Short mmCIF file of C-alpha atoms in Angstrom, two decimals:
data_model
loop_
_atom_site.label_atom_id
_atom_site.label_comp_id
_atom_site.label_asym_id
_atom_site.label_seq_id
_atom_site.Cartn_x
_atom_site.Cartn_y
_atom_site.Cartn_z
CA MET A 1434 2.93 10.65 -22.84
CA PRO A 1435 1.05 9.23 -19.82
CA PRO A 1436 -2.68 8.72 -20.23
CA HIS A 1437 -4.89 11.39 -18.73
CA LEU A 1438 -8.36 10.97 -17.38
CA PRO A 1439 -11.21 12.46 -19.38
CA HIS A 1440 -12.96 15.46 -17.94
CA LEU A 1441 -15.04 14.36 -14.94
CA THR A 1442 -18.63 15.31 -15.63
CA ARG A 1443 -21.27 15.90 -12.97
CA ARG A 1444 -22.55 12.38 -13.68
CA HIS A 1445 -19.11 10.89 -12.94
CA LEU A 1446 -18.85 12.84 -9.70
CA LEU A 1447 -22.30 11.71 -8.62
CA LEU A 1448 -21.32 8.16 -9.48
CA ALA A 1449 -18.11 8.54 -7.53
CA ALA A 1450 -19.91 9.90 -4.52
CA GLY A 1451 -22.35 6.99 -4.38
CA GLY A 1452 -25.20 9.38 -5.07
CA THR A 1453 -28.64 8.61 -6.48
CA ALA A 1454 -28.51 10.16 -9.98
CA LEU A 1455 -26.99 7.03 -11.50
CA PRO A 1456 -27.85 4.66 -14.36
CA SER A 1457 -29.79 1.51 -13.50
CA VAL A 1458 -26.66 -0.65 -13.44
CA TRP A 1459 -25.59 1.31 -10.37
CA ALA A 1460 -28.21 0.28 -7.84
CA GLN A 1461 -29.87 3.04 -5.89
CA ALA A 1462 -28.41 3.64 -2.46
CA SER A 1463 -30.31 1.74 0.21
CA ALA A 1464 -32.18 3.61 2.90
CA PRO A 1465 -29.50 2.93 5.53
CA TRP A 1466 -26.83 4.35 3.22
CA ALA A 1467 -29.03 7.34 2.49
CA GLU A 1468 -29.17 7.91 6.23
CA VAL A 1469 -25.38 7.72 6.41
CA GLU A 1470 -25.09 10.32 3.65
CA LYS A 1471 -27.58 12.58 5.40
CA ALA A 1472 -25.72 12.37 8.69
CA ALA A 1473 -22.39 13.01 6.92
CA ARG A 1474 -23.41 16.34 5.44
CA GLY A 1475 -21.69 19.18 7.24
CA GLN A 1476 -19.26 16.96 9.14
CA THR A 1477 -15.51 17.50 9.31
CA VAL A 1478 -13.51 14.30 8.79
CA TYR A 1479 -10.00 14.20 10.21
CA TRP A 1480 -8.11 11.73 8.03
CA ASN A 1481 -4.77 10.66 9.49
CA ALA A 1482 -2.69 9.65 6.47
CA TRP A 1483 0.96 9.34 5.52
CA ALA A 1484 2.22 12.55 3.94
CA GLY A 1485 5.57 11.55 2.50
CA SER A 1486 4.66 12.04 -1.16
CA GLU A 1487 3.68 15.22 -2.99
CA GLN A 1488 1.54 13.18 -5.39
CA THR A 1489 -0.28 11.48 -2.53
CA ASN A 1490 -0.90 14.77 -0.75
CA ALA A 1491 -2.21 16.35 -3.96
CA TYR A 1492 -4.54 13.40 -4.51
CA LEU A 1493 -5.95 13.74 -1.00
CA GLN A 1494 -6.56 17.44 -1.66
CA TRP A 1495 -8.50 16.48 -4.79
CA VAL A 1496 -10.57 13.99 -2.75
CA ALA A 1497 -11.32 16.76 -0.28
CA GLN A 1498 -12.63 18.98 -3.07
CA GLN A 1499 -14.88 16.23 -4.42
CA VAL A 1500 -16.48 15.22 -1.12
CA LYS A 1501 -16.97 18.87 -0.21
CA GLY A 1502 -18.83 19.52 -3.45
CA ALA A 1503 -20.89 16.32 -3.46
CA HIS A 1504 -21.60 15.91 0.25
CA GLY A 1505 -20.71 19.08 2.10
CA ILE A 1506 -17.99 17.17 4.00
CA THR A 1507 -14.85 19.00 5.08
CA LEU A 1508 -11.94 16.59 4.78
CA GLN A 1509 -8.84 17.52 6.77
CA HIS A 1510 -5.61 15.65 5.96
CA VAL A 1511 -3.79 15.13 9.26
CA LYS A 1512 -0.28 14.49 7.97
CA ILE A 1513 1.59 11.70 9.73
CA THR A 1514 4.88 9.88 9.21
CA ASP A 1515 4.06 6.65 11.08
CA THR A 1516 0.64 5.04 11.45
CA ALA A 1517 1.83 3.39 14.66
CA ASP A 1518 1.60 6.84 16.27
CA VAL A 1519 -2.11 6.94 15.43
CA VAL A 1520 -2.60 3.51 16.98
CA LYS A 1521 -0.92 4.74 20.17
CA ARG A 1522 -3.14 7.83 20.25
CA VAL A 1523 -6.40 5.88 19.86
CA ARG A 1524 -5.18 3.35 22.42
CA ALA A 1525 -4.52 6.17 24.87
CA GLU A 1526 -7.97 7.64 24.22
CA LYS A 1527 -9.58 4.30 25.01
CA ALA A 1528 -7.55 4.01 28.20
CA ALA A 1529 -8.76 7.50 29.14
CA GLY A 1530 -12.37 6.41 28.68
CA ARG A 1531 -13.16 8.40 25.53
CA ALA A 1532 -16.35 6.89 24.16
CA ALA A 1533 -17.87 6.90 20.67
CA GLY A 1534 -17.93 10.41 19.24
CA GLU A 1535 -15.14 11.64 21.50
CA GLY A 1536 -12.06 10.70 19.47
CA THR A 1537 -9.60 12.82 17.52
CA VAL A 1538 -9.25 10.49 14.51
CA ASP A 1539 -12.12 9.86 12.08
CA LEU A 1540 -10.31 7.94 9.34
CA VAL A 1541 -6.86 6.36 9.17
CA TRP A 1542 -4.80 5.00 6.26
CA ILE A 1543 -3.69 1.65 7.57
CA ASN A 1544 -2.70 -1.96 7.00
CA GLY A 1545 -0.51 -4.74 8.37
CA GLU A 1546 0.50 -4.89 12.00
CA ASN A 1547 -1.23 -1.57 12.77
CA PHE A 1548 -4.58 -2.92 11.62
CA ALA A 1549 -3.98 -6.18 13.47
CA ALA A 1550 -3.29 -4.28 16.69
CA MET A 1551 -6.36 -2.03 16.39
CA LYS A 1552 -8.63 -4.95 15.55
CA ARG A 1553 -7.26 -7.09 18.37
CA GLU A 1554 -7.62 -4.30 20.94
CA GLY A 1555 -11.14 -3.26 19.95
CA LEU A 1556 -10.03 0.12 18.63
CA LEU A 1557 -12.05 0.00 15.39
CA PHE A 1558 -15.63 0.78 14.41
CA GLY A 1559 -17.37 -1.87 12.35
CA PRO A 1560 -18.15 -3.93 10.49
CA TRP A 1561 -19.07 -1.32 7.88
CA ALA A 1562 -16.84 -1.61 4.80
CA GLU A 1563 -18.79 -4.18 2.81
CA ALA A 1564 -22.02 -2.19 3.17
CA GLN A 1565 -20.65 0.65 1.03
CA PRO A 1566 -22.40 0.98 -2.34
CA ASN A 1567 -19.09 0.99 -4.23
CA PHE A 1568 -17.70 -2.07 -2.45
CA ARG A 1569 -19.54 -4.26 -4.98
CA TRP A 1570 -16.88 -3.43 -7.57
CA VAL A 1571 -13.91 -4.52 -5.44
CA ASP A 1572 -12.05 -7.46 -6.96
CA THR A 1573 -12.27 -9.73 -3.92
CA ALA A 1574 -11.83 -12.87 -6.05
CA GLY A 1575 -8.82 -11.81 -8.10
CA LYS A 1576 -7.28 -9.76 -5.28
CA PRO A 1577 -7.92 -11.76 -2.10
CA THR A 1578 -5.77 -9.40 -0.04
CA THR A 1579 -8.70 -6.97 -0.22
CA LEU A 1580 -10.32 -9.20 2.43
CA ASN A 1581 -7.18 -10.32 4.29
CA ASP A 1582 -4.68 -7.84 5.63
CA PHE A 1583 -1.31 -9.52 6.31
CA SER A 1584 -3.25 -12.80 6.73
CA VAL A 1585 -5.66 -11.16 9.21
CA PRO A 1586 -9.30 -11.24 7.97
CA THR A 1587 -10.64 -7.70 7.62
CA GLU A 1588 -14.23 -8.73 8.47
CA GLY A 1589 -15.58 -5.39 7.28
CA MET A 1590 -13.45 -3.39 9.73
CA GLU A 1591 -11.44 -1.59 7.01
CA SER A 1592 -12.08 -0.62 3.40
CA PRO A 1593 -9.58 -1.47 0.63
CA TRP A 1594 -8.08 1.53 -1.11
CA GLY A 1595 -5.07 0.49 -3.20
CA MET A 1596 -2.83 -2.41 -4.19
CA ALA A 1597 0.89 -2.93 -3.73
CA GLN A 1598 3.44 -5.55 -4.75
CA PHE A 1599 7.18 -5.85 -4.17
CA THR A 1600 8.82 -4.66 -7.40
CA LEU A 1601 12.37 -3.97 -8.51
CA PHE A 1602 13.55 -1.48 -11.12
CA ALA A 1603 16.84 -0.71 -12.82
CA ASP A 1604 18.33 0.99 -15.86
CA SER A 1605 18.42 -1.68 -18.56
CA LYS A 1606 21.63 -0.15 -19.92
CA ARG A 1607 23.42 -1.03 -16.69
CA LEU A 1608 21.50 -4.22 -15.85
CA PRO A 1609 20.31 -5.95 -19.03
CA GLN A 1610 19.46 -9.23 -17.25
CA PRO A 1611 17.57 -8.52 -14.01
CA PRO A 1612 17.71 -11.19 -11.27
CA GLN A 1613 14.56 -13.30 -11.01
CA SER A 1614 14.86 -14.51 -7.42
CA MET A 1615 16.62 -13.71 -4.18
CA GLN A 1616 19.19 -16.40 -4.96
CA ALA A 1617 19.88 -14.75 -8.32
CA LEU A 1618 20.15 -11.39 -6.59
CA LEU A 1619 22.82 -12.87 -4.30
CA ALA A 1620 24.75 -14.06 -7.36
CA LEU A 1621 24.51 -10.56 -8.85
CA ALA A 1622 25.73 -8.98 -5.61
CA ARG A 1623 28.74 -11.30 -5.58
CA SER A 1624 29.60 -10.32 -9.15
CA GLN A 1625 28.96 -6.60 -8.55
CA PRO A 1626 29.93 -5.96 -4.91
CA GLY A 1627 28.78 -2.73 -3.32
CA ARG A 1628 26.10 -2.02 -5.91
CA ILE A 1629 23.03 -3.52 -4.22
CA THR A 1630 21.39 -2.66 -0.91
CA HIS A 1631 18.05 -2.14 0.81
CA PRO A 1632 16.77 0.38 3.36
CA ARG A 1633 17.58 -0.09 7.01
CA LEU A 1634 14.87 -1.82 8.99
CA PRO A 1635 12.32 -0.95 10.36
CA ASP A 1636 11.78 1.10 7.21
CA PHE A 1637 8.83 -0.54 5.48
CA HIS A 1638 10.69 -1.29 2.25
CA GLY A 1639 13.63 -2.73 4.12
CA THR A 1640 11.34 -5.01 6.10
CA THR A 1641 9.59 -6.05 2.90
CA PHE A 1642 12.93 -6.97 1.31
CA ILE A 1643 13.63 -9.29 4.25
CA LYS A 1644 10.10 -10.71 4.17
CA GLN A 1645 10.48 -11.46 0.47
CA ALA A 1646 13.58 -13.51 1.27
CA LEU A 1647 11.76 -15.15 4.18
CA VAL A 1648 8.88 -16.23 1.94
CA GLU A 1649 11.21 -17.55 -0.76
CA PHE A 1650 13.31 -19.65 1.61
CA ALA A 1651 10.74 -20.71 4.24
CA PRO A 1652 10.40 -24.51 4.54
CA ASP A 1653 6.63 -24.18 5.07
CA ARG A 1654 4.95 -21.06 3.70
CA GLN A 1655 1.65 -22.07 5.26
CA ALA A 1656 3.22 -21.54 8.67
CA LEU A 1657 3.85 -17.91 7.78
CA ALA A 1658 0.11 -17.29 7.46
CA LYS A 1659 -0.43 -18.13 11.14
CA PRO A 1660 0.43 -16.12 14.25
CA VAL A 1661 4.13 -16.45 15.00
CA THR A 1662 5.48 -18.59 17.84
CA ASP A 1663 9.05 -19.01 19.01
CA ALA A 1664 9.14 -22.46 17.46
CA THR A 1665 7.75 -21.50 14.06
CA PHE A 1666 9.94 -18.40 13.93
CA ALA A 1667 13.06 -20.46 14.53
CA ALA A 1668 12.05 -23.09 11.97
CA GLN A 1669 10.93 -20.77 9.18
CA THR A 1670 13.78 -18.27 9.50
CA ALA A 1671 16.49 -20.96 9.69
CA PRO A 1672 17.32 -20.68 5.93
CA LEU A 1673 16.92 -16.89 5.94
CA TRP A 1674 19.89 -15.98 8.12
CA PRO A 1675 22.51 -17.92 6.10
CA PHE A 1676 21.23 -16.15 2.97
CA LEU A 1677 21.48 -12.71 4.60
CA ASP A 1678 24.89 -13.59 6.06
CA ALA A 1679 26.10 -14.48 2.56
CA LEU A 1680 24.57 -11.33 1.04
CA ARG A 1681 25.72 -8.79 3.60
CA PRO A 1682 29.44 -8.45 2.75
CA HIS A 1683 28.56 -7.81 -0.92
CA LEU A 1684 26.06 -5.04 -0.17
CA TRP A 1685 26.74 -1.31 -0.44
CA ARG A 1686 29.44 -0.34 2.08
CA GLY A 1687 29.88 -3.98 2.99
CA GLY A 1688 26.47 -4.13 4.65
CA LYS A 1689 27.79 -2.02 7.53
CA GLN A 1690 25.47 0.85 6.66
CA PHE A 1691 22.04 0.97 5.06
CA PRO A 1692 20.12 3.85 3.43
CA LEU A 1693 17.29 5.28 5.51
CA ASN A 1694 14.50 4.70 3.00
CA ALA A 1695 13.55 3.58 -0.50
CA ALA A 1696 13.75 7.12 -1.86
CA ALA A 1697 17.44 7.20 -0.98
CA VAL A 1698 17.99 3.84 -2.69
CA ARG A 1699 16.14 5.11 -5.78
CA GLN A 1700 18.33 8.21 -5.97
CA MET A 1701 21.48 6.12 -5.60
CA MET A 1702 20.29 3.92 -8.44
CA ALA A 1703 19.51 6.98 -10.58
CA ASP A 1704 23.03 8.32 -9.88
CA GLY A 1705 24.59 5.02 -10.96
CA GLU A 1706 25.91 4.17 -7.51
CA LEU A 1707 23.53 1.21 -7.22
CA LEU A 1708 22.34 -1.24 -9.86
CA LEU A 1709 18.72 -1.51 -8.76
CA ALA A 1710 16.06 -0.07 -6.49
CA ILE A 1711 12.98 -1.52 -4.81
CA THR A 1712 9.44 -0.31 -4.39
CA PHE A 1713 6.02 -1.52 -3.30
CA ASN A 1714 4.29 0.42 -6.06
CA PRO A 1715 4.62 -1.37 -9.43
CA ASN A 1716 4.06 1.98 -11.15
CA GLU A 1717 6.75 3.96 -9.31
CA ALA A 1718 9.38 3.77 -12.06
CA ALA A 1719 6.80 4.82 -14.65
CA ASN A 1720 5.90 7.76 -12.40
CA GLU A 1721 9.55 8.78 -12.13
CA ILE A 1722 10.09 8.45 -15.89
CA ALA A 1723 7.02 10.56 -16.60
CA ALA A 1724 8.37 13.21 -14.20
CA LYS A 1725 11.74 13.01 -16.00
CA ARG A 1726 13.54 12.00 -12.82
CA LEU A 1727 14.53 8.65 -14.35
CA PRO A 1728 15.50 7.82 -17.95
CA ALA A 1729 13.10 5.91 -20.21
CA THR A 1730 15.55 2.99 -20.24
CA VAL A 1731 14.56 2.07 -16.67
CA VAL A 1732 12.55 -1.17 -16.48
CA SER A 1733 10.50 -2.71 -13.67
CA TRP A 1734 10.05 -6.38 -12.90
CA GLN A 1735 8.93 -8.88 -10.29
CA PHE A 1736 10.53 -12.22 -9.59
CA GLU A 1737 9.27 -15.00 -11.89
CA LYS A 1738 7.79 -17.12 -9.09
CA GLY A 1739 6.13 -14.17 -7.42
CA THR A 1740 6.66 -11.33 -4.97
CA ILE A 1741 4.93 -10.23 -1.80
CA GLY A 1742 1.82 -8.14 -2.34
CA ASN A 1743 -0.85 -6.60 -0.18
CA THR A 1744 -3.66 -4.09 -0.03
CA HIS A 1745 -3.73 -0.82 1.86
CA PHE A 1746 -6.95 0.30 3.50
CA VAL A 1747 -8.78 2.98 5.42
CA ALA A 1748 -10.37 2.29 8.79
CA ILE A 1749 -12.52 4.17 11.29
CA PRO A 1750 -11.58 4.23 14.99
CA TYR A 1751 -14.22 3.11 17.49
CA ASN A 1752 -14.59 6.64 18.90
CA ALA A 1753 -14.59 8.67 15.66
CA ARG A 1754 -16.59 11.90 15.86
CA ALA A 1755 -17.50 11.95 12.15
CA ARG A 1756 -18.30 8.28 11.67
CA ALA A 1757 -20.84 8.88 8.90
CA GLY A 1758 -18.58 11.31 7.06
CA ALA A 1759 -15.69 8.85 7.22
CA GLN A 1760 -17.85 6.15 5.60
CA VAL A 1761 -18.90 8.46 2.79
CA VAL A 1762 -15.28 9.44 2.14
CA ALA A 1763 -14.26 5.76 2.06
CA ASN A 1764 -17.06 5.00 -0.38
CA PHE A 1765 -15.87 7.83 -2.63
CA LEU A 1766 -12.35 6.39 -2.54
CA LEU A 1767 -13.78 3.16 -4.02
CA SER A 1768 -15.58 4.94 -6.85
CA PRO A 1769 -14.35 4.31 -10.42
CA ALA A 1770 -13.59 8.02 -10.85
CA ALA A 1771 -11.46 8.17 -7.71
CA GLN A 1772 -9.77 4.83 -8.34
CA ALA A 1773 -8.98 5.72 -11.96
CA ARG A 1774 -7.45 9.04 -11.02
CA LYS A 1775 -5.36 7.34 -8.35
CA ALA A 1776 -4.16 4.69 -10.83
CA ASP A 1777 -3.18 7.31 -13.41
CA ILE A 1778 0.57 7.93 -13.14
CA ALA A 1779 -0.06 11.58 -13.96
CA HIS A 1780 -1.68 11.83 -10.52
CA TRP A 1781 -0.32 8.99 -8.40
CA GLY A 1782 -0.04 5.61 -10.13
CA ASP A 1783 -1.40 3.50 -7.25
CA PRO A 1784 -2.97 0.27 -8.61
CA THR A 1785 -6.74 -0.08 -8.25
CA VAL A 1786 -8.58 -2.51 -5.99
CA LEU A 1787 -11.51 -2.67 -8.41
CA ASP A 1788 -12.34 -5.36 -10.96
CA VAL A 1789 -12.15 -2.99 -13.91
CA ALA A 1790 -13.47 -5.62 -16.35
CA ARG A 1791 -16.80 -5.70 -14.46
CA LEU A 1792 -17.37 -1.96 -14.60
CA PRO A 1793 -19.88 -0.48 -17.04
CA ALA A 1794 -18.18 0.70 -20.23
CA PRO A 1795 -18.19 4.47 -19.44
CA GLU A 1796 -16.52 3.87 -16.06
CA ARG A 1797 -14.15 1.27 -17.47
CA ALA A 1798 -13.00 3.86 -20.01
CA LEU A 1799 -11.76 6.06 -17.16
CA PHE A 1800 -8.84 3.68 -16.66
CA GLY A 1801 -5.91 4.29 -18.99
CA THR A 1802 -4.50 1.52 -21.14
CA GLY A 1803 -1.20 0.99 -22.88
CA GLN A 1804 2.35 0.05 -21.96
CA LEU A 1805 4.22 3.06 -20.67
CA PRO A 1806 7.99 3.10 -20.11
CA GLY A 1807 8.85 1.74 -16.69
CA LEU A 1808 5.72 -0.35 -16.14
CA VAL A 1809 6.00 -4.04 -15.25
CA LYS A 1810 5.63 -5.90 -18.56
CA SER A 1811 4.94 -9.34 -17.09
CA PRO A 1812 3.29 -9.11 -13.66
CA ALA A 1813 4.26 -12.01 -11.42
CA PRO A 1814 2.03 -13.93 -9.01
CA THR A 1815 1.27 -12.16 -5.76
CA LEU A 1816 2.63 -13.97 -2.72
CA PRO A 1817 0.69 -13.38 0.51
CA GLU A 1818 2.25 -11.42 3.31
CA PRO A 1819 3.24 -13.33 6.44
CA HIS A 1820 0.84 -12.87 9.34
CA ALA A 1821 1.20 -9.41 10.84
CA SER A 1822 2.65 -10.89 14.05
CA TRP A 1823 5.84 -11.86 12.19
CA VAL A 1824 6.92 -8.27 11.54
CA ASP A 1825 8.08 -7.28 15.02
CA PRO A 1826 10.22 -10.36 15.80
CA LEU A 1827 11.66 -10.29 12.29
CA GLU A 1828 12.73 -6.65 12.64
CA LYS A 1829 14.16 -7.24 16.11
CA ALA A 1830 16.12 -10.30 14.98
CA TRP A 1831 17.51 -8.40 11.98
CA ALA A 1832 18.53 -5.48 14.19
CA GLN A 1833 20.34 -7.78 16.60
CA ARG A 1834 22.27 -9.39 13.76
CA TYR A 1835 22.93 -6.54 11.36
CA GLY A 1836 21.78 -3.28 12.92
CA ALA A 1837 24.86 -2.36 14.91
#
């Protein structure tokens, strides 16, 4: 059975909210933060966030209940399918001259090229993230992507919320020896034609699959951490295209068609049509097993030498109406109570950004332990994402070669 969080007492909720009725180890909120909390009370925060998961939506509803009770904040989940649409909206508002306090977005779930664009174009409020009381517990040393988003320094302009890492999963009955690299995956595809694929780009998981191959084969990984140029793109992708050319004819339907998203790939794996599926949540297979949508024989793994990983964040647009309320919500999201509930596969299973070992014992106990079916047994090193500027040319080049 999956671990369940203990009952959240009033003390835990106060702790989660960054309130003042806390033990001495949790420093009292500073006067400026107290002013933020005071200004937040009674505000309505419009949080634009992806809505493609029932578990995610339910978790956001729980967050709304907690911040309403602790701070009198009304949190409205504005359900979106693509964060790029939010970037376009805020960009249009700036072009129309909407100043601070006149925007339609108070908080946005964001990372990668969308954050890079908003930061570059001056569409974000900040810096503010590192002033949150709960930011002190973020594992910035062990999880450096909490301070660098696709190789773009966050500089306090967004607050970390959860971790992700490219992970594969398969039924061990059908695939007893999982491939441990992209080269090994190619060998498997050759031996089992038609039983491996990835989502069609620009689906996020499809792009990540290609980026994983890019990182593995790039002659100079350091070049990937810098803004892309025509010259570096040509040099670093030179080994990628021969690999994809060799892989394509052995993919599902000869690489002439690709599933729309990772959920479709997962279902095809569950039905036995495919050998493996991919995810960016290391706990996804465990979630599916717990929900009895996958058998307990499914295992998850990451390539021995590492897989791409990153952090997802929340940010506040420059013209947010409920700027104070958005900060208080973000601080709650970093609380041990909120992070533990999010990490629990019974609720979501999204890995925490906190350094759990540094938490006081009562808060550390909120995080479940144990090896559940489907969890990654031997986590691999996290490889940094290429700079956000690589995504667009990579997707366009893939589409030109394989998208027709």
